[in-house]
């Protein structure tokens, strides 16, 4: 079992939809949780990070962490075609960060 | 601010050769981390440099080595290239080292290495 599991997709949604992206993990030692967006042929860009269970909101993005279930989510409201990218979760603690393989999101007009 | 820059953009090598990739960190950042991203996979941590020393290392063989210069720029060297080394190599810089650096890092666009 991989430490971090993430469905590669692709996930295709219409413009304006609410998108839910998820990762599960097995190592309870992970203490911080991050979401990156990676456009084709670009490096990852940090979207959000959080240390605790619960929700954290930033504009159209909401990160949710459930440590008891070892499950993290990223919600995107009012999705736009410009949100089309690969979304990577990354988890860490006193260890180096471990990335999921990414979920490819396609938002079509 | 140019952000994190990497060179070259693309590189083609043959098995057994050696390669050097370069990274200039974002202005104000003194810590550089290197990652390998195979096609369809997430980035895998190779190592982190701070104060010109390797501070942390991931599960990569000694064929992967690095260097950090006094101006904080960094090089990644890979010796005896294998076909499996073909990947996007990402450099990330941060204003701190260690534990807290990973949630403050900015990535460069990467160098795509193809080994034939």
PDB file of C-alpha atoms in Angstrom:
ATOM      1  CA  UNK A   1       0.000   0.000   0.000  1.00  0.00           C
ATOM      2  CA  UNK A   2       1.351   3.406  -0.953  1.00  0.00           C
ATOM      3  CA  UNK A   3       1.645   6.017   1.779  1.00  0.00           C
ATOM      4  CA  UNK A   4      -0.528   8.431  -0.202  1.00  0.00           C
ATOM      5  CA  UNK A   5      -3.236   7.353  -2.607  1.00  0.00           C
ATOM      6  CA  UNK A   6      -4.748   9.711  -5.173  1.00  0.00           C
ATOM      7  CA  UNK A   7      -6.990   8.828  -8.098  1.00  0.00           C
ATOM      8  CA  UNK A   8      -5.266   9.990 -11.297  1.00  0.00           C
ATOM      9  CA  UNK A   9      -8.542  10.728 -13.100  1.00  0.00           C
ATOM     10  CA  UNK A  10      -9.096  12.428 -15.433  1.00  0.00           C
ATOM     11  CA  UNK A  11     -12.001  14.182 -13.784  1.00  0.00           C
ATOM     12  CA  UNK A  12     -14.088  16.097 -16.323  1.00  0.00           C
ATOM     13  CA  UNK A  13     -16.651  18.659 -15.139  1.00  0.00           C
ATOM     14  CA  UNK A  14     -18.648  21.492 -16.704  1.00  0.00           C
ATOM     15  CA  UNK A  15     -17.748  25.087 -15.970  1.00  0.00           C
ATOM     16  CA  UNK A  16     -19.318  26.292 -12.733  1.00  0.00           C
ATOM     17  CA  UNK A  17     -19.371  22.876 -11.079  1.00  0.00           C
ATOM     18  CA  UNK A  18     -18.111  22.176  -7.580  1.00  0.00           C
ATOM     19  CA  UNK A  19     -15.069  19.924  -7.786  1.00  0.00           C
ATOM     20  CA  UNK A  20     -13.981  17.520  -5.073  1.00  0.00           C
ATOM     21  CA  UNK A  21     -10.423  16.143  -5.147  1.00  0.00           C
ATOM     22  CA  UNK A  22      -9.274  13.632  -2.553  1.00  0.00           C
ATOM     23  CA  UNK A  23      -6.311  11.787  -1.088  1.00  0.00           C
ATOM     24  CA  UNK A  24      -6.082   9.039   1.476  1.00  0.00           C
ATOM     25  CA  UNK A  25      -3.002   8.249   3.490  1.00  0.00           C
ATOM     26  CA  UNK A  26      -1.758   5.514   5.769  1.00  0.00           C
ATOM     27  CA  UNK A  27       0.882   7.191   7.958  1.00  0.00           C
ATOM     28  CA  UNK A  28      -0.680   8.821  11.003  1.00  0.00           C
ATOM     29  CA  UNK A  29       2.584  10.712  11.626  1.00  0.00           C
ATOM     30  CA  UNK A  30       1.796  13.163   8.839  1.00  0.00           C
ATOM     31  CA  UNK A  31       1.269  16.565  10.438  1.00  0.00           C
ATOM     32  CA  UNK A  32       0.794  18.983   7.605  1.00  0.00           C
ATOM     33  CA  UNK A  33      -1.144  18.767   4.424  1.00  0.00           C
ATOM     34  CA  UNK A  34      -0.734  20.651   1.177  1.00  0.00           C
ATOM     35  CA  UNK A  35      -2.377  20.962  -2.195  1.00  0.00           C
ATOM     36  CA  UNK A  36      -0.477  21.928  -5.326  1.00  0.00           C
ATOM     37  CA  UNK A  37      -1.693  22.769  -8.808  1.00  0.00           C
ATOM     38  CA  UNK A  38       0.477  21.824 -11.767  1.00  0.00           C
ATOM     39  CA  UNK A  39      -0.220  23.045 -15.262  1.00  0.00           C
ATOM     40  CA  UNK A  40       1.174  21.107 -18.185  1.00  0.00           C
ATOM     41  CA  UNK A  41       4.913  21.621 -18.615  1.00  0.00           C
ATOM     42  CA  UNK A  42       5.129  23.724 -15.450  1.00  0.00           C
ATOM     43  CA  UNK A  43       6.281  23.177 -11.896  1.00  0.00           C
ATOM     44  CA  UNK A  44       3.781  22.653  -9.063  1.00  0.00           C
ATOM     45  CA  UNK A  45       2.296  25.758  -7.442  1.00  0.00           C
ATOM     46  CA  UNK A  46       1.317  25.674  -3.779  1.00  0.00           C
ATOM     47  CA  UNK A  47      -2.412  26.369  -3.354  1.00  0.00           C
ATOM     48  CA  UNK A  48      -3.062  25.663   0.296  1.00  0.00           C
ATOM     49  CA  UNK A  49      -1.544  24.096   3.366  1.00  0.00           C
ATOM     50  CA  UNK A  50      -2.941  23.236   6.749  1.00  0.00           C
ATOM     51  CA  UNK A  51      -1.713  21.650   9.941  1.00  0.00           C
ATOM     52  CA  UNK A  52      -4.954  20.650  11.574  1.00  0.00           C
ATOM     53  CA  UNK A  53      -8.150  18.752  11.035  1.00  0.00           C
ATOM     54  CA  UNK A  54     -11.062  20.785   9.766  1.00  0.00           C
ATOM     55  CA  UNK A  55     -11.563  23.219   6.941  1.00  0.00           C
ATOM     56  CA  UNK A  56      -9.454  26.025   5.554  1.00  0.00           C
ATOM     57  CA  UNK A  57     -10.858  28.354   2.933  1.00  0.00           C
ATOM     58  CA  UNK A  58      -9.098  30.603   0.427  1.00  0.00           C
ATOM     59  CA  UNK A  59     -11.300  32.182  -2.195  1.00  0.00           C
ATOM     60  CA  UNK A  60     -12.881  29.458  -4.314  1.00  0.00           C
ATOM     61  CA  UNK A  61     -10.715  26.767  -2.687  1.00  0.00           C
ATOM     62  CA  UNK A  62     -11.441  24.857   0.529  1.00  0.00           C
ATOM     63  CA  UNK A  63      -9.074  22.299   2.010  1.00  0.00           C
ATOM     64  CA  UNK A  64     -10.508  19.741   4.374  1.00  0.00           C
ATOM     65  CA  UNK A  65      -8.564  17.363   6.606  1.00  0.00           C
ATOM     66  CA  UNK A  66      -9.977  14.413   8.535  1.00  0.00           C
ATOM     67  CA  UNK A  67      -7.098  12.918  10.489  1.00  0.00           C
ATOM     68  CA  UNK A  68      -9.264  10.237  12.084  1.00  0.00           C
ATOM     69  CA  UNK A  69     -10.128   8.853   8.650  1.00  0.00           C
ATOM     70  CA  UNK A  70      -6.758   9.762   7.111  1.00  0.00           C
ATOM     71  CA  UNK A  71      -8.560  11.557   4.338  1.00  0.00           C
ATOM     72  CA  UNK A  72      -7.972  14.994   2.827  1.00  0.00           C
ATOM     73  CA  UNK A  73      -9.964  16.894   0.245  1.00  0.00           C
ATOM     74  CA  UNK A  74      -9.753  19.986  -1.889  1.00  0.00           C
ATOM     75  CA  UNK A  75     -12.980  21.594  -3.036  1.00  0.00           C
ATOM     76  CA  UNK A  76     -13.105  24.079  -5.890  1.00  0.00           C
ATOM     77  CA  UNK A  77     -16.259  26.190  -6.192  1.00  0.00           C
ATOM     78  CA  UNK A  78     -17.449  27.757  -9.425  1.00  0.00           C
ATOM     79  CA  UNK A  79     -14.813  25.889 -11.419  1.00  0.00           C
ATOM     80  CA  UNK A  80     -13.349  27.622 -14.468  1.00  0.00           C
ATOM     81  CA  UNK A  81     -11.625  26.283 -17.588  1.00  0.00           C
ATOM     82  CA  UNK A  82      -8.451  27.903 -16.221  1.00  0.00           C
ATOM     83  CA  UNK A  83      -8.633  25.460 -13.294  1.00  0.00           C
ATOM     84  CA  UNK A  84      -7.843  22.629 -15.717  1.00  0.00           C
ATOM     85  CA  UNK A  85      -4.608  21.182 -14.383  1.00  0.00           C
ATOM     86  CA  UNK A  86      -3.225  18.338 -12.300  1.00  0.00           C
ATOM     87  CA  UNK A  87      -3.821  18.688  -8.562  1.00  0.00           C
ATOM     88  CA  UNK A  88      -1.299  17.084  -6.233  1.00  0.00           C
ATOM     89  CA  UNK A  89      -1.722  16.461  -2.542  1.00  0.00           C
ATOM     90  CA  UNK A  90       1.420  16.435  -0.426  1.00  0.00           C
ATOM     91  CA  UNK A  91       1.779  15.334   3.173  1.00  0.00           C
ATOM     92  CA  UNK A  92       4.607  15.752   5.630  1.00  0.00           C
ATOM     93  CA  UNK A  93       5.671  15.860   9.215  1.00  0.00           C
ATOM     94  CA  UNK A  94       9.128  15.555  10.591  1.00  0.00           C
ATOM     95  CA  UNK A  95       9.739  13.697   7.386  1.00  0.00           C
ATOM     96  CA  UNK A  96      10.229  14.997   3.918  1.00  0.00           C
ATOM     97  CA  UNK A  97       6.986  15.579   2.023  1.00  0.00           C
ATOM     98  CA  UNK A  98       5.265  12.710   0.258  1.00  0.00           C
ATOM     99  CA  UNK A  99       3.267  13.577  -2.853  1.00  0.00           C
ATOM    100  CA  UNK A 100       0.291  11.835  -4.341  1.00  0.00           C
ATOM    101  CA  UNK A 101       0.437  11.046  -8.046  1.00  0.00           C
ATOM    102  CA  UNK A 102      -1.999  13.858  -8.846  1.00  0.00           C
ATOM    103  CA  UNK A 103      -5.517  14.056 -10.247  1.00  0.00           C
ATOM    104  CA  UNK A 104      -6.006  15.496 -13.719  1.00  0.00           C
ATOM    105  CA  UNK A 105      -8.933  17.934 -13.777  1.00  0.00           C
ATOM    106  CA  UNK A 106     -10.606  19.110 -16.964  1.00  0.00           C
ATOM    107  CA  UNK A 107     -13.163  21.920 -16.754  1.00  0.00           C
ATOM    108  CA  UNK A 108     -14.988  22.287 -20.048  1.00  0.00           C
ATOM    109  CA  UNK A 109     -16.909  25.448 -21.050  1.00  0.00           C
TER     110      UNK A 109
ATOM    111  CA  UNK B   1      11.329  38.756  -9.324  1.00  0.00           C
ATOM    112  CA  UNK B   2      12.037  35.943 -11.802  1.00  0.00           C
ATOM    113  CA  UNK B   3      11.061  33.250  -9.326  1.00  0.00           C
ATOM    114  CA  UNK B   4      12.877  29.919  -9.432  1.00  0.00           C
ATOM    115  CA  UNK B   5      14.722  29.369 -12.675  1.00  0.00           C
ATOM    116  CA  UNK B   6      16.162  26.126 -14.027  1.00  0.00           C
ATOM    117  CA  UNK B   7      18.398  25.266 -16.929  1.00  0.00           C
ATOM    118  CA  UNK B   8      18.376  23.682 -19.366  1.00  0.00           C
ATOM    119  CA  UNK B   9      14.701  23.239 -20.219  1.00  0.00           C
ATOM    120  CA  UNK B  10      15.217  19.948 -21.998  1.00  0.00           C
ATOM    121  CA  UNK B  11      18.108  17.538 -22.191  1.00  0.00           C
ATOM    122  CA  UNK B  12      18.712  14.292 -24.040  1.00  0.00           C
ATOM    123  CA  UNK B  13      21.461  11.940 -22.889  1.00  0.00           C
ATOM    124  CA  UNK B  14      22.424   8.321 -23.461  1.00  0.00           C
ATOM    125  CA  UNK B  15      22.816   5.584 -20.884  1.00  0.00           C
ATOM    126  CA  UNK B  16      25.999   5.785 -18.882  1.00  0.00           C
ATOM    127  CA  UNK B  17      26.499   9.499 -19.418  1.00  0.00           C
ATOM    128  CA  UNK B  18      26.564  12.146 -16.725  1.00  0.00           C
ATOM    129  CA  UNK B  19      24.341  15.207 -16.487  1.00  0.00           C
ATOM    130  CA  UNK B  20      24.320  18.470 -14.540  1.00  0.00           C
ATOM    131  CA  UNK B  21      21.162  20.466 -13.966  1.00  0.00           C
ATOM    132  CA  UNK B  22      21.112  23.995 -12.581  1.00  0.00           C
ATOM    133  CA  UNK B  23      18.776  25.995 -10.377  1.00  0.00           C
ATOM    134  CA  UNK B  24      18.612  29.598  -9.211  1.00  0.00           C
ATOM    135  CA  UNK B  25      16.333  30.144  -6.224  1.00  0.00           C
ATOM    136  CA  UNK B  26      13.743  32.837  -5.780  1.00  0.00           C
ATOM    137  CA  UNK B  27      15.140  36.088  -4.430  1.00  0.00           C
ATOM    138  CA  UNK B  28      15.405  35.951  -0.641  1.00  0.00           C
ATOM    139  CA  UNK B  29      15.407  32.152  -0.484  1.00  0.00           C
ATOM    140  CA  UNK B  30      18.429  30.284   0.833  1.00  0.00           C
ATOM    141  CA  UNK B  31      17.235  26.674   0.739  1.00  0.00           C
ATOM    142  CA  UNK B  32      16.996  24.520  -2.364  1.00  0.00           C
ATOM    143  CA  UNK B  33      15.336  21.135  -2.734  1.00  0.00           C
ATOM    144  CA  UNK B  34      15.420  18.832  -5.740  1.00  0.00           C
ATOM    145  CA  UNK B  35      12.672  16.475  -6.848  1.00  0.00           C
ATOM    146  CA  UNK B  36      12.263  13.843  -9.555  1.00  0.00           C
ATOM    147  CA  UNK B  37       8.854  13.585 -11.215  1.00  0.00           C
ATOM    148  CA  UNK B  38       8.305  10.604 -13.473  1.00  0.00           C
ATOM    149  CA  UNK B  39       5.513  10.782 -16.030  1.00  0.00           C
ATOM    150  CA  UNK B  40       2.122  10.414 -14.348  1.00  0.00           C
ATOM    151  CA  UNK B  41       3.616  10.447 -10.851  1.00  0.00           C
ATOM    152  CA  UNK B  42       4.030  12.971  -8.080  1.00  0.00           C
ATOM    153  CA  UNK B  43       7.400  14.543  -7.321  1.00  0.00           C
ATOM    154  CA  UNK B  44       9.819  12.456  -5.263  1.00  0.00           C
ATOM    155  CA  UNK B  45      12.222  14.232  -2.937  1.00  0.00           C
ATOM    156  CA  UNK B  46      15.889  13.784  -3.828  1.00  0.00           C
ATOM    157  CA  UNK B  47      17.670  16.099  -1.359  1.00  0.00           C
ATOM    158  CA  UNK B  48      17.717  19.546   0.218  1.00  0.00           C
ATOM    159  CA  UNK B  49      20.624  21.987   0.437  1.00  0.00           C
ATOM    160  CA  UNK B  50      21.076  24.725   2.983  1.00  0.00           C
ATOM    161  CA  UNK B  51      24.237  26.658   3.811  1.00  0.00           C
ATOM    162  CA  UNK B  52      26.026  24.763   1.036  1.00  0.00           C
ATOM    163  CA  UNK B  53      25.433  21.409   2.713  1.00  0.00           C
ATOM    164  CA  UNK B  54      23.092  18.517   2.032  1.00  0.00           C
ATOM    165  CA  UNK B  55      20.650  18.581   4.941  1.00  0.00           C
ATOM    166  CA  UNK B  56      18.140  15.894   4.050  1.00  0.00           C
ATOM    167  CA  UNK B  57      18.091  13.130   1.481  1.00  0.00           C
ATOM    168  CA  UNK B  58      15.387  10.958   0.027  1.00  0.00           C
ATOM    169  CA  UNK B  59      15.685   7.388  -1.148  1.00  0.00           C
ATOM    170  CA  UNK B  60      17.985   7.981  -4.107  1.00  0.00           C
ATOM    171  CA  UNK B  61      21.326   6.276  -4.851  1.00  0.00           C
ATOM    172  CA  UNK B  62      24.693   7.983  -4.589  1.00  0.00           C
ATOM    173  CA  UNK B  63      24.660   8.506  -8.372  1.00  0.00           C
ATOM    174  CA  UNK B  64      22.581  11.553  -7.498  1.00  0.00           C
ATOM    175  CA  UNK B  65      24.660  14.304  -5.971  1.00  0.00           C
ATOM    176  CA  UNK B  66      24.383  18.022  -5.603  1.00  0.00           C
ATOM    177  CA  UNK B  67      26.013  21.233  -4.712  1.00  0.00           C
ATOM    178  CA  UNK B  68      24.966  24.624  -3.431  1.00  0.00           C
ATOM    179  CA  UNK B  69      26.988  27.741  -4.116  1.00  0.00           C
ATOM    180  CA  UNK B  70      27.489  30.800  -1.883  1.00  0.00           C
ATOM    181  CA  UNK B  71      24.850  32.692  -3.913  1.00  0.00           C
ATOM    182  CA  UNK B  72      22.369  29.892  -2.999  1.00  0.00           C
ATOM    183  CA  UNK B  73      22.109  28.545  -6.538  1.00  0.00           C
ATOM    184  CA  UNK B  74      22.380  24.786  -6.840  1.00  0.00           C
ATOM    185  CA  UNK B  75      23.338  21.964  -9.162  1.00  0.00           C
ATOM    186  CA  UNK B  76      22.059  18.425  -9.406  1.00  0.00           C
ATOM    187  CA  UNK B  77      24.462  15.869 -10.859  1.00  0.00           C
ATOM    188  CA  UNK B  78      23.471  12.407 -11.985  1.00  0.00           C
ATOM    189  CA  UNK B  79      26.172   9.908 -12.950  1.00  0.00           C
ATOM    190  CA  UNK B  80      25.920   6.680 -14.931  1.00  0.00           C
ATOM    191  CA  UNK B  81      22.505   7.533 -16.313  1.00  0.00           C
ATOM    192  CA  UNK B  82      19.882   4.800 -16.570  1.00  0.00           C
ATOM    193  CA  UNK B  83      16.793   4.717 -18.745  1.00  0.00           C
ATOM    194  CA  UNK B  84      14.739   5.005 -15.550  1.00  0.00           C
ATOM    195  CA  UNK B  85      16.290   8.385 -14.805  1.00  0.00           C
ATOM    196  CA  UNK B  86      14.152   9.906 -17.552  1.00  0.00           C
ATOM    197  CA  UNK B  87      11.889  12.363 -15.749  1.00  0.00           C
ATOM    198  CA  UNK B  88      11.119  15.981 -15.009  1.00  0.00           C
ATOM    199  CA  UNK B  89      13.598  17.290 -12.453  1.00  0.00           C
ATOM    200  CA  UNK B  90      12.182  20.027 -10.296  1.00  0.00           C
ATOM    201  CA  UNK B  91      13.982  22.507  -8.120  1.00  0.00           C
ATOM    202  CA  UNK B  92      12.159  24.213  -5.262  1.00  0.00           C
ATOM    203  CA  UNK B  93      13.405  27.044  -3.092  1.00  0.00           C
ATOM    204  CA  UNK B  94      12.223  28.229   0.300  1.00  0.00           C
ATOM    205  CA  UNK B  95      13.174  30.935   2.807  1.00  0.00           C
ATOM    206  CA  UNK B  96      13.802  28.402   5.566  1.00  0.00           C
ATOM    207  CA  UNK B  97      15.266  24.934   5.893  1.00  0.00           C
ATOM    208  CA  UNK B  98      14.047  21.719   7.437  1.00  0.00           C
ATOM    209  CA  UNK B  99      10.538  20.901   8.557  1.00  0.00           C
ATOM    210  CA  UNK B 100       8.911  24.257   7.879  1.00  0.00           C
ATOM    211  CA  UNK B 101      10.498  24.710   4.472  1.00  0.00           C
ATOM    212  CA  UNK B 102       8.238  22.302   2.669  1.00  0.00           C
ATOM    213  CA  UNK B 103       5.079  24.340   3.078  1.00  0.00           C
ATOM    214  CA  UNK B 104       6.782  27.504   1.868  1.00  0.00           C
ATOM    215  CA  UNK B 105       8.559  26.251  -1.191  1.00  0.00           C
ATOM    216  CA  UNK B 106       8.255  27.591  -4.719  1.00  0.00           C
ATOM    217  CA  UNK B 107       8.943  25.285  -7.644  1.00  0.00           C
ATOM    218  CA  UNK B 108      10.741  26.045 -10.859  1.00  0.00           C
ATOM    219  CA  UNK B 109       9.449  24.888 -14.260  1.00  0.00           C
ATOM    220  CA  UNK B 110      11.732  21.870 -14.252  1.00  0.00           C
ATOM    221  CA  UNK B 111      14.244  20.273 -16.595  1.00  0.00           C
ATOM    222  CA  UNK B 112      12.948  17.409 -18.692  1.00  0.00           C
ATOM    223  CA  UNK B 113      15.653  14.755 -18.980  1.00  0.00           C
ATOM    224  CA  UNK B 114      15.368  11.988 -21.547  1.00  0.00           C
ATOM    225  CA  UNK B 115      17.810   9.088 -21.355  1.00  0.00           C
ATOM    226  CA  UNK B 116      18.108   6.972 -24.501  1.00  0.00           C
TER     227      UNK B 116
END
